[in-house]
Amino acid sequence: MAANASRSRLRRLFGSVRFRITAVATGVVALVLVGTAVWSVGTQRRALTNVIDDRVEQRADDITALVSGGTIEDPLAREYDDDGLAQLVAAGGDVVAASPNIAGDPAVAEPPPPGRRARVTTVDNLPLGDPGAEFRLLARRIEGPDGRYVLYVAGELDDANESVAVLRRNLSVAFPGVLVVVAAIIWFVVDRSLRRVEAAHQRQQRFVADASHELRTPLTSIRSELEVDLAHPQQRDLGATQRSVLEETVRLQRLVNDLLYLARSDAGAAGLRHDSVDLDEIVLEEARTVRARRDLEVDTTAVSGAQVTGDGDQLGRVVRNLLDNAERHARSRVTITLGEDGAGVAFVVADDGPGIPADQAAGIFERFARVDEARGRAEGGSGLGLAITRDIVSRHGGTITVGPNHGTGARFVVRLPLGHGSESPPDPPE
């Protein structure tokens, strides 16, 4: 059982999107690293070989100048030990002069092909150094006062080869470690990115499920009302049915409008005007509406002039949502405070209802969030009002928080930037 479970976990791991993305990305990085390593080794080899070629060319130029001037030294290039050689061969193949380390040896190589003055090759068969030691060998045709010659000059590649071998070993040691670090970083980045995508997908699924449930509730109520009336026509109360259907239709329309606003906001299509808005006029108008709708004390004595820059319709929706929320939950009183301070405009709505538990305050602005699920649906709340309110406030450059209430109930605090035409007001509202 344990082995099966382990194999199942491995299959899930290797089949996961995280693993596949990490494997592909790590493979690409590995190819890049291998290519870079090959290029680095090749570049260093060419650079070191060029240095040796330059030395060989310089030594050959010195000897060529002597021979062309009629001076042939024997031995040639006395400074050579096992790190190089020099040899001058006459046109007939006889060795005319040579460095001390190959004195008496025959010609070390074939002359350049006909039509070519010089040739540089890498050889490992010179009578110098360890067997198989590599040298760069220059064969050059030169002219002297008494005839033509072939000059051979060689330089040892051992030091260059050792440097290249050290670089190759270092890269071989570092490569696995770098690849492991890169794979870990890729896994971490991919995991974080996918977690955000998965979280967004889960939120979308919850949103669709909640929206479907909310839309189904009024539709089910309307259908039930109509089915009862059709089943018992002699007992139906047409007026009551019409009122009930109208009530549910209004609720359905409000929910659809809320969903449409959130969809447009998520898509960045919710426009925002920048007008000068007298927020106090909106607050007082909405307060009168609440008083007319319910026998509730709405205290607006702490409402003073406040001007902001923004979209009047959307700011009106903020005020309306907060007052609707307070109206649903208040027992007898709603207190509204509005005023300007040096930092901006403060708008506070407090009620004397049951309040919001401290452990739920942080999530109260999420979509379809409710402190009391059953009560929220029964009283007509869709759970979208506060989410929309936060979105509108944020798009106006403000903040909304659940503030501490001095008594019972909930207290919402909205802060908005001052309008361009605002003057410095008195003390902030408490």
Short mmCIF file of C-alpha atoms in Angstrom, two decimals:
data_model
loop_
_atom_site.label_atom_id
_atom_site.label_comp_id
_atom_site.label_asym_id
_atom_site.label_seq_id
_atom_site.Cartn_x
_atom_site.Cartn_y
_atom_site.Cartn_z
CA MET A 1 0.00 0.00 0.00
CA ALA A 2 2.76 2.41 0.95
CA ALA A 3 4.65 1.62 -2.26
CA ASN A 4 1.51 2.17 -4.34
CA ALA A 5 0.86 5.48 -2.59
CA SER A 6 4.46 6.55 -3.20
CA ARG A 7 4.24 5.64 -6.89
CA SER A 8 0.95 7.50 -7.16
CA ARG A 9 2.49 10.63 -5.63
CA LEU A 10 5.43 10.41 -8.02
CA ARG A 11 3.10 10.05 -11.00
CA ARG A 12 1.15 13.10 -9.86
CA LEU A 13 4.38 15.04 -9.37
CA PHE A 14 5.90 14.12 -12.74
CA GLY A 15 2.58 14.72 -14.47
CA SER A 16 1.99 18.09 -12.86
CA VAL A 17 2.15 21.35 -14.76
CA ARG A 18 4.78 22.62 -12.30
CA PHE A 19 7.10 19.69 -13.02
CA ARG A 20 6.64 19.87 -16.79
CA ILE A 21 7.28 23.63 -16.92
CA THR A 22 10.28 23.31 -14.60
CA ALA A 23 11.69 20.40 -16.61
CA VAL A 24 11.32 22.18 -19.94
CA ALA A 25 12.71 25.48 -18.62
CA THR A 26 15.61 23.71 -16.89
CA GLY A 27 16.34 21.78 -20.10
CA VAL A 28 16.47 25.02 -22.06
CA VAL A 29 18.77 26.58 -19.46
CA ALA A 30 20.95 23.44 -19.55
CA LEU A 31 21.29 23.74 -23.33
CA VAL A 32 22.21 27.41 -22.96
CA LEU A 33 24.77 26.57 -20.26
CA VAL A 34 26.28 23.77 -22.36
CA GLY A 35 26.48 26.08 -25.37
CA THR A 36 28.06 28.79 -23.22
CA ALA A 37 30.57 26.33 -21.77
CA VAL A 38 31.54 25.03 -25.22
CA TRP A 39 31.90 28.59 -26.48
CA SER A 40 33.99 29.58 -23.44
CA VAL A 41 36.34 26.61 -23.80
CA GLY A 42 36.70 27.19 -27.54
CA THR A 43 37.29 30.91 -27.05
CA GLN A 44 39.99 30.33 -24.44
CA ARG A 45 41.68 27.69 -26.59
CA ARG A 46 41.72 30.03 -29.59
CA ALA A 47 43.02 32.92 -27.51
CA LEU A 48 45.89 30.90 -26.01
CA THR A 49 46.69 29.32 -29.38
CA ASN A 50 46.83 32.77 -30.97
CA VAL A 51 49.34 33.88 -28.32
CA ILE A 52 51.60 30.92 -29.17
CA ASP A 53 51.13 31.53 -32.91
CA ASP A 54 52.22 35.14 -32.42
CA ARG A 55 55.37 34.01 -30.62
CA VAL A 56 56.15 31.46 -33.34
CA GLU A 57 55.55 34.07 -36.07
CA GLN A 58 57.78 36.59 -34.29
CA ARG A 59 60.61 34.06 -33.93
CA ALA A 60 60.23 33.04 -37.57
CA ASP A 61 60.36 36.70 -38.65
CA ASP A 62 63.62 37.18 -36.73
CA ILE A 63 65.23 34.13 -38.35
CA THR A 64 63.88 35.07 -41.79
CA ALA A 65 65.46 38.50 -41.49
CA LEU A 66 68.84 36.93 -40.67
CA VAL A 67 68.70 34.40 -43.51
CA SER A 68 67.56 37.04 -46.02
CA GLY A 69 70.56 39.15 -45.00
CA GLY A 70 72.94 36.27 -45.65
CA THR A 71 73.48 35.27 -42.01
CA ILE A 72 72.71 31.67 -41.05
CA GLU A 73 73.39 30.86 -37.42
CA ASP A 74 73.88 27.32 -36.31
CA PRO A 75 72.50 26.46 -33.90
CA LEU A 76 69.31 28.48 -34.42
CA ALA A 77 67.23 29.79 -31.52
CA ARG A 78 69.53 28.78 -28.71
CA GLU A 79 66.88 29.66 -26.10
CA TYR A 80 64.64 26.73 -27.07
CA ASP A 81 64.59 23.73 -24.74
CA ASP A 82 61.63 21.34 -24.96
CA ASP A 83 59.11 24.16 -25.39
CA GLY A 84 59.86 24.71 -29.09
CA LEU A 85 62.25 24.29 -31.97
CA ALA A 86 63.65 25.98 -35.08
CA GLN A 87 65.02 24.28 -38.17
CA LEU A 88 66.26 25.58 -41.54
CA VAL A 89 66.11 23.10 -44.43
CA ALA A 90 67.62 23.68 -47.87
CA ALA A 91 65.65 23.12 -51.07
CA GLY A 92 67.23 19.69 -51.49
CA GLY A 93 66.04 18.53 -48.07
CA ASP A 94 69.31 18.93 -46.16
CA VAL A 95 69.13 20.49 -42.70
CA VAL A 96 71.26 23.62 -42.78
CA ALA A 97 70.76 24.78 -39.19
CA ALA A 98 68.63 23.83 -36.19
CA SER A 99 68.00 24.68 -32.56
CA PRO A 100 70.21 22.74 -30.11
CA ASN A 101 67.38 20.47 -28.92
CA ILE A 102 66.98 18.86 -32.39
CA ALA A 103 70.58 19.08 -33.64
CA GLY A 104 71.31 16.28 -36.09
CA ASP A 105 67.63 15.40 -36.66
CA PRO A 106 66.17 15.24 -40.17
CA ALA A 107 63.51 17.68 -41.37
CA VAL A 108 60.69 17.69 -38.83
CA ALA A 109 57.86 18.10 -41.37
CA GLU A 110 56.90 18.40 -45.00
CA PRO A 111 57.24 21.81 -46.67
CA PRO A 112 54.13 23.88 -47.44
CA PRO A 113 52.13 22.72 -50.48
CA PRO A 114 53.17 24.16 -53.86
CA GLY A 115 51.87 27.66 -54.32
CA ARG A 116 51.70 28.38 -50.57
CA ARG A 117 54.37 30.38 -48.81
CA ALA A 118 53.57 29.25 -45.25
CA ARG A 119 51.44 26.86 -43.26
CA VAL A 120 50.65 26.64 -39.52
CA THR A 121 49.41 23.33 -38.10
CA THR A 122 49.04 21.55 -34.78
CA VAL A 123 51.24 18.45 -34.59
CA ASP A 124 52.02 15.86 -31.93
CA ASN A 125 54.89 13.96 -33.56
CA LEU A 126 57.85 16.26 -33.00
CA PRO A 127 60.98 14.80 -31.40
CA LEU A 128 60.45 16.94 -28.29
CA GLY A 129 58.83 16.66 -24.89
CA ASP A 130 56.59 13.80 -23.83
CA PRO A 131 55.13 11.46 -26.43
CA GLY A 132 51.99 12.97 -27.91
CA ALA A 133 52.83 16.52 -26.76
CA GLU A 134 51.18 19.06 -29.03
CA PHE A 135 52.96 21.92 -30.78
CA ARG A 136 52.02 24.69 -33.15
CA LEU A 137 54.34 24.29 -36.15
CA LEU A 138 55.00 27.00 -38.73
CA ALA A 139 56.49 25.93 -42.08
CA ARG A 140 57.56 28.93 -44.19
CA ARG A 141 59.36 29.21 -47.54
CA ILE A 142 62.07 31.90 -47.44
CA GLU A 143 64.67 33.30 -49.83
CA GLY A 144 68.37 33.65 -49.00
CA PRO A 145 71.28 35.10 -50.98
CA ASP A 146 72.41 31.60 -51.90
CA GLY A 147 69.10 29.83 -52.44
CA ARG A 148 65.68 28.90 -51.15
CA TYR A 149 64.93 27.35 -47.79
CA VAL A 150 62.07 26.06 -45.69
CA LEU A 151 62.02 27.36 -42.13
CA TYR A 152 60.28 25.37 -39.40
CA VAL A 153 59.49 27.02 -36.05
CA ALA A 154 57.36 25.32 -33.36
CA GLY A 155 55.91 26.37 -29.99
CA GLU A 156 54.62 24.03 -27.28
CA LEU A 157 50.86 23.89 -26.47
CA ASP A 158 51.14 22.15 -23.09
CA ASP A 159 50.47 25.27 -21.00
CA ALA A 160 47.55 26.27 -23.19
CA ASN A 161 46.09 22.77 -23.07
CA GLU A 162 46.44 22.67 -19.30
CA SER A 163 44.63 26.00 -18.92
CA VAL A 164 41.81 24.75 -21.15
CA ALA A 165 41.61 21.50 -19.18
CA VAL A 166 41.36 23.41 -15.88
CA LEU A 167 38.54 25.54 -17.30
CA ARG A 168 36.75 22.44 -18.56
CA ARG A 169 37.04 20.75 -15.15
CA ASN A 170 35.77 23.84 -13.34
CA LEU A 171 32.80 24.10 -15.67
CA SER A 172 32.05 20.40 -15.26
CA VAL A 173 32.02 20.80 -11.48
CA ALA A 174 29.99 24.02 -11.48
CA PHE A 175 27.47 22.95 -14.14
CA PRO A 176 25.40 20.51 -11.99
CA GLY A 177 25.29 22.92 -9.05
CA VAL A 178 24.21 25.85 -11.22
CA LEU A 179 21.58 23.67 -12.88
CA VAL A 180 20.18 22.57 -9.51
CA VAL A 181 19.99 26.19 -8.32
CA VAL A 182 18.34 27.27 -11.58
CA ALA A 183 15.84 24.40 -11.37
CA ALA A 184 15.00 25.35 -7.77
CA ILE A 185 14.50 29.01 -8.73
CA ILE A 186 12.33 28.05 -11.71
CA TRP A 187 10.26 25.71 -9.52
CA PHE A 188 9.80 28.47 -6.93
CA VAL A 189 8.80 31.09 -9.51
CA VAL A 190 6.49 28.69 -11.38
CA ASP A 191 4.94 27.51 -8.13
CA ARG A 192 4.23 31.06 -6.99
CA SER A 193 2.80 32.01 -10.38
CA LEU A 194 0.62 28.91 -10.57
CA ARG A 195 -0.58 29.41 -7.02
CA ARG A 196 -1.80 32.88 -8.01
CA VAL A 197 -3.43 31.47 -11.15
CA GLU A 198 -5.03 28.63 -9.20
CA ALA A 199 -6.22 31.03 -6.51
CA ALA A 200 -7.73 33.29 -9.18
CA HIS A 201 -9.37 30.27 -10.82
CA GLN A 202 -10.78 29.12 -7.49
CA ARG A 203 -12.08 32.62 -6.77
CA GLN A 204 -13.70 32.68 -10.19
CA GLN A 205 -15.29 29.28 -9.57
CA ARG A 206 -16.60 30.41 -6.19
CA PHE A 207 -17.84 33.64 -7.75
CA VAL A 208 -19.71 31.76 -10.49
CA ALA A 209 -21.14 29.29 -7.97
CA ASP A 210 -22.26 32.06 -5.61
CA ALA A 211 -23.67 34.14 -8.46
CA SER A 212 -25.58 31.13 -9.76
CA HIS A 213 -27.01 30.50 -6.31
CA GLU A 214 -27.98 34.14 -5.85
CA LEU A 215 -29.64 34.26 -9.27
CA ARG A 216 -31.44 31.01 -8.64
CA THR A 217 -32.97 32.17 -5.34
CA PRO A 218 -35.25 34.95 -6.71
CA LEU A 219 -36.04 32.90 -9.82
CA THR A 220 -37.07 29.96 -7.65
CA SER A 221 -39.24 32.26 -5.53
CA ILE A 222 -40.95 33.72 -8.62
CA ARG A 223 -41.53 30.27 -10.07
CA SER A 224 -42.95 28.98 -6.79
CA GLU A 225 -45.38 31.91 -6.52
CA LEU A 226 -46.62 31.38 -10.08
CA GLU A 227 -46.89 27.60 -9.73
CA VAL A 228 -48.98 27.93 -6.55
CA ASP A 229 -51.32 30.40 -8.25
CA LEU A 230 -51.69 28.15 -11.28
CA ALA A 231 -52.30 25.07 -9.13
CA HIS A 232 -54.91 26.81 -6.95
CA PRO A 233 -56.55 29.50 -9.11
CA GLN A 234 -59.54 29.81 -6.78
CA GLN A 235 -57.27 30.68 -3.82
CA ARG A 236 -54.80 32.98 -5.53
CA ASP A 237 -54.25 36.56 -4.47
CA LEU A 238 -53.22 38.26 -7.70
CA GLY A 239 -52.13 41.46 -5.98
CA ALA A 240 -49.94 39.63 -3.47
CA THR A 241 -48.41 37.53 -6.24
CA GLN A 242 -47.64 40.59 -8.32
CA ARG A 243 -46.05 42.36 -5.38
CA SER A 244 -43.95 39.31 -4.55
CA VAL A 245 -42.86 38.82 -8.16
CA LEU A 246 -42.04 42.53 -8.47
CA GLU A 247 -40.02 42.40 -5.26
CA GLU A 248 -38.02 39.40 -6.45
CA THR A 249 -37.60 40.95 -9.90
CA VAL A 250 -36.17 44.12 -8.35
CA ARG A 251 -33.84 42.00 -6.26
CA LEU A 252 -32.83 40.05 -9.36
CA GLN A 253 -32.24 43.26 -11.31
CA ARG A 254 -30.11 44.68 -8.51
CA LEU A 255 -28.04 41.49 -8.40
CA VAL A 256 -27.55 41.46 -12.17
CA ASN A 257 -26.48 45.12 -12.08
CA ASP A 258 -24.00 44.34 -9.32
CA LEU A 259 -22.58 41.39 -11.23
CA LEU A 260 -22.33 43.48 -14.39
CA TYR A 261 -20.46 46.24 -12.53
CA LEU A 262 -17.96 43.76 -11.05
CA ALA A 263 -17.42 42.09 -14.43
CA ARG A 264 -16.77 45.45 -16.09
CA SER A 265 -14.50 46.52 -13.24
CA ASP A 266 -12.47 43.30 -13.49
CA ALA A 267 -12.12 43.88 -17.23
CA GLY A 268 -11.02 47.49 -16.67
CA ALA A 269 -14.07 48.77 -18.56
CA ALA A 270 -15.78 50.58 -15.69
CA GLY A 271 -15.41 54.24 -16.63
CA LEU A 272 -14.70 56.91 -14.03
CA ARG A 273 -15.56 60.59 -14.41
CA HIS A 274 -13.58 63.28 -12.62
CA ASP A 275 -16.13 65.90 -11.64
CA SER A 276 -16.35 68.13 -8.60
CA VAL A 277 -18.81 66.33 -6.29
CA ASP A 278 -20.53 67.77 -3.20
CA LEU A 279 -20.57 64.60 -1.15
CA ASP A 280 -22.65 66.13 1.65
CA GLU A 281 -25.59 66.67 -0.72
CA ILE A 282 -25.51 63.00 -1.74
CA VAL A 283 -25.31 61.87 1.90
CA LEU A 284 -28.24 64.03 3.03
CA GLU A 285 -30.40 62.93 0.08
CA GLU A 286 -29.76 59.24 0.76
CA ALA A 287 -30.41 59.76 4.47
CA ARG A 288 -33.85 61.22 3.65
CA THR A 289 -34.58 58.16 1.52
CA VAL A 290 -33.73 55.82 4.40
CA ARG A 291 -35.96 57.79 6.80
CA ALA A 292 -38.86 57.62 4.36
CA ARG A 293 -38.41 53.90 3.85
CA ARG A 294 -38.16 52.78 7.46
CA ASP A 295 -39.01 54.07 10.91
CA LEU A 296 -35.37 54.56 11.83
CA GLU A 297 -33.45 57.39 13.47
CA VAL A 298 -30.83 58.63 11.00
CA ASP A 299 -28.52 61.14 12.71
CA THR A 300 -26.92 63.57 10.23
CA THR A 301 -26.01 66.33 12.67
CA ALA A 302 -22.29 65.63 12.12
CA VAL A 303 -22.56 65.98 8.34
CA SER A 304 -20.70 69.05 7.08
CA GLY A 305 -19.66 70.29 3.65
CA ALA A 306 -17.27 67.99 1.83
CA GLN A 307 -16.17 68.23 -1.78
CA VAL A 308 -14.29 65.52 -3.65
CA THR A 309 -13.24 64.91 -7.24
CA GLY A 310 -14.74 61.83 -8.83
CA ASP A 311 -17.76 60.17 -10.36
CA GLY A 312 -20.91 61.42 -8.66
CA ASP A 313 -22.99 58.38 -9.64
CA GLN A 314 -20.45 55.91 -8.31
CA LEU A 315 -19.86 57.88 -5.11
CA GLY A 316 -23.63 57.97 -4.68
CA ARG A 317 -23.57 54.20 -4.94
CA VAL A 318 -20.97 54.05 -2.15
CA VAL A 319 -23.20 56.14 0.13
CA ARG A 320 -26.29 54.15 -0.84
CA ASN A 321 -24.62 50.77 -0.26
CA LEU A 322 -23.35 51.73 3.19
CA LEU A 323 -26.70 53.20 4.25
CA ASP A 324 -28.60 50.18 2.88
CA ASN A 325 -26.27 47.92 4.84
CA ALA A 326 -26.77 49.98 8.01
CA GLU A 327 -30.55 50.07 7.47
CA ARG A 328 -30.77 46.29 7.20
CA HIS A 329 -28.80 45.66 10.37
CA ALA A 330 -29.63 48.64 12.62
CA ARG A 331 -32.08 48.14 15.47
CA SER A 332 -33.15 51.76 15.79
CA ARG A 333 -30.38 54.20 14.91
CA VAL A 334 -27.89 55.03 12.15
CA THR A 335 -25.28 57.74 12.68
CA ILE A 336 -23.62 59.47 9.73
CA THR A 337 -20.50 61.62 9.99
CA LEU A 338 -18.98 63.55 7.09
CA GLY A 339 -16.31 66.21 7.02
CA GLU A 340 -12.96 67.33 5.67
CA ASP A 341 -9.60 67.33 7.36
CA GLY A 342 -6.12 68.09 6.15
CA ALA A 343 -5.69 64.54 4.87
CA GLY A 344 -8.95 64.33 2.91
CA VAL A 345 -12.64 63.61 3.41
CA ALA A 346 -13.86 61.23 6.12
CA PHE A 347 -17.28 59.58 5.72
CA VAL A 348 -18.44 57.35 8.59
CA VAL A 349 -21.60 55.23 8.83
CA ALA A 350 -22.36 53.54 12.16
CA ASP A 351 -25.38 51.49 13.24
CA ASP A 352 -26.55 49.94 16.51
CA GLY A 353 -27.06 46.47 15.08
CA PRO A 354 -25.34 43.22 16.04
CA GLY A 355 -22.00 44.37 14.63
CA ILE A 356 -19.24 42.45 12.88
CA PRO A 357 -17.16 39.83 14.73
CA ALA A 358 -13.48 40.77 14.82
CA ASP A 359 -12.45 37.54 13.09
CA GLN A 360 -14.73 38.35 10.12
CA ALA A 361 -13.90 42.03 9.68
CA ALA A 362 -11.01 41.40 7.28
CA GLY A 363 -13.14 39.39 4.85
CA ILE A 364 -16.31 41.49 4.98
CA PHE A 365 -15.37 43.26 1.73
CA GLU A 366 -14.97 40.03 -0.25
CA ARG A 367 -17.58 39.16 -2.84
CA PHE A 368 -20.64 37.35 -1.47
CA ALA A 369 -19.28 37.74 2.06
CA ARG A 370 -21.88 37.74 4.83
CA VAL A 371 -21.59 37.86 8.59
CA ASP A 372 -24.80 35.83 8.82
CA GLU A 373 -25.56 33.81 5.67
CA ALA A 374 -29.19 33.06 6.46
CA ARG A 375 -30.00 36.58 7.61
CA GLY A 376 -28.20 38.17 4.64
CA ARG A 377 -30.28 36.31 2.06
CA ALA A 378 -33.53 36.66 3.95
CA GLU A 379 -33.13 40.41 4.23
CA GLY A 380 -32.22 40.91 0.59
CA GLY A 381 -28.47 41.38 0.81
CA SER A 382 -26.56 39.80 -2.07
CA GLY A 383 -23.14 40.01 -0.43
CA LEU A 384 -21.84 42.23 -3.24
CA GLY A 385 -22.57 45.71 -1.90
CA LEU A 386 -19.47 46.08 0.25
CA ALA A 387 -17.25 44.52 -2.42
CA ILE A 388 -18.52 47.07 -4.95
CA THR A 389 -18.13 49.85 -2.39
CA ARG A 390 -14.49 48.97 -1.78
CA ASP A 391 -13.84 48.79 -5.53
CA ILE A 392 -15.34 52.25 -6.15
CA VAL A 393 -13.53 53.80 -3.19
CA SER A 394 -10.21 52.28 -4.29
CA ARG A 395 -10.65 53.57 -7.83
CA HIS A 396 -11.17 57.05 -6.36
CA GLY A 397 -7.86 56.78 -4.50
CA GLY A 398 -9.50 56.21 -1.12
CA THR A 399 -9.80 53.52 1.54
CA ILE A 400 -12.63 51.84 3.41
CA THR A 401 -12.20 50.05 6.72
CA VAL A 402 -14.28 48.58 9.51
CA GLY A 403 -13.59 51.01 12.34
CA PRO A 404 -14.02 50.45 16.06
CA ASN A 405 -17.49 51.34 17.33
CA HIS A 406 -17.87 52.99 20.72
CA GLY A 407 -21.06 51.02 21.36
CA THR A 408 -22.68 48.09 19.60
CA GLY A 409 -23.07 47.67 15.87
CA ALA A 410 -20.83 48.18 12.86
CA ARG A 411 -18.87 51.27 11.88
CA PHE A 412 -17.55 51.80 8.35
CA VAL A 413 -14.97 54.52 7.68
CA VAL A 414 -14.38 55.82 4.14
CA ARG A 415 -11.51 58.19 3.40
CA LEU A 416 -11.26 60.02 0.07
CA PRO A 417 -8.82 62.62 -1.27
CA LEU A 418 -9.97 66.24 -1.15
CA GLY A 419 -11.48 67.78 -4.26
CA HIS A 420 -9.49 70.41 -6.17
CA GLY A 421 -11.85 73.15 -4.99
CA SER A 422 -11.84 72.20 -1.32
CA GLU A 423 -10.68 74.60 1.31
CA SER A 424 -8.99 73.60 4.49
CA PRO A 425 -11.82 72.69 6.87
CA PRO A 426 -12.15 72.47 10.54
CA ASP A 427 -11.46 69.55 12.78
CA PRO A 428 -12.05 66.04 11.43
CA PRO A 429 -15.26 64.30 12.42
CA GLU A 430 -15.14 61.91 15.29
#
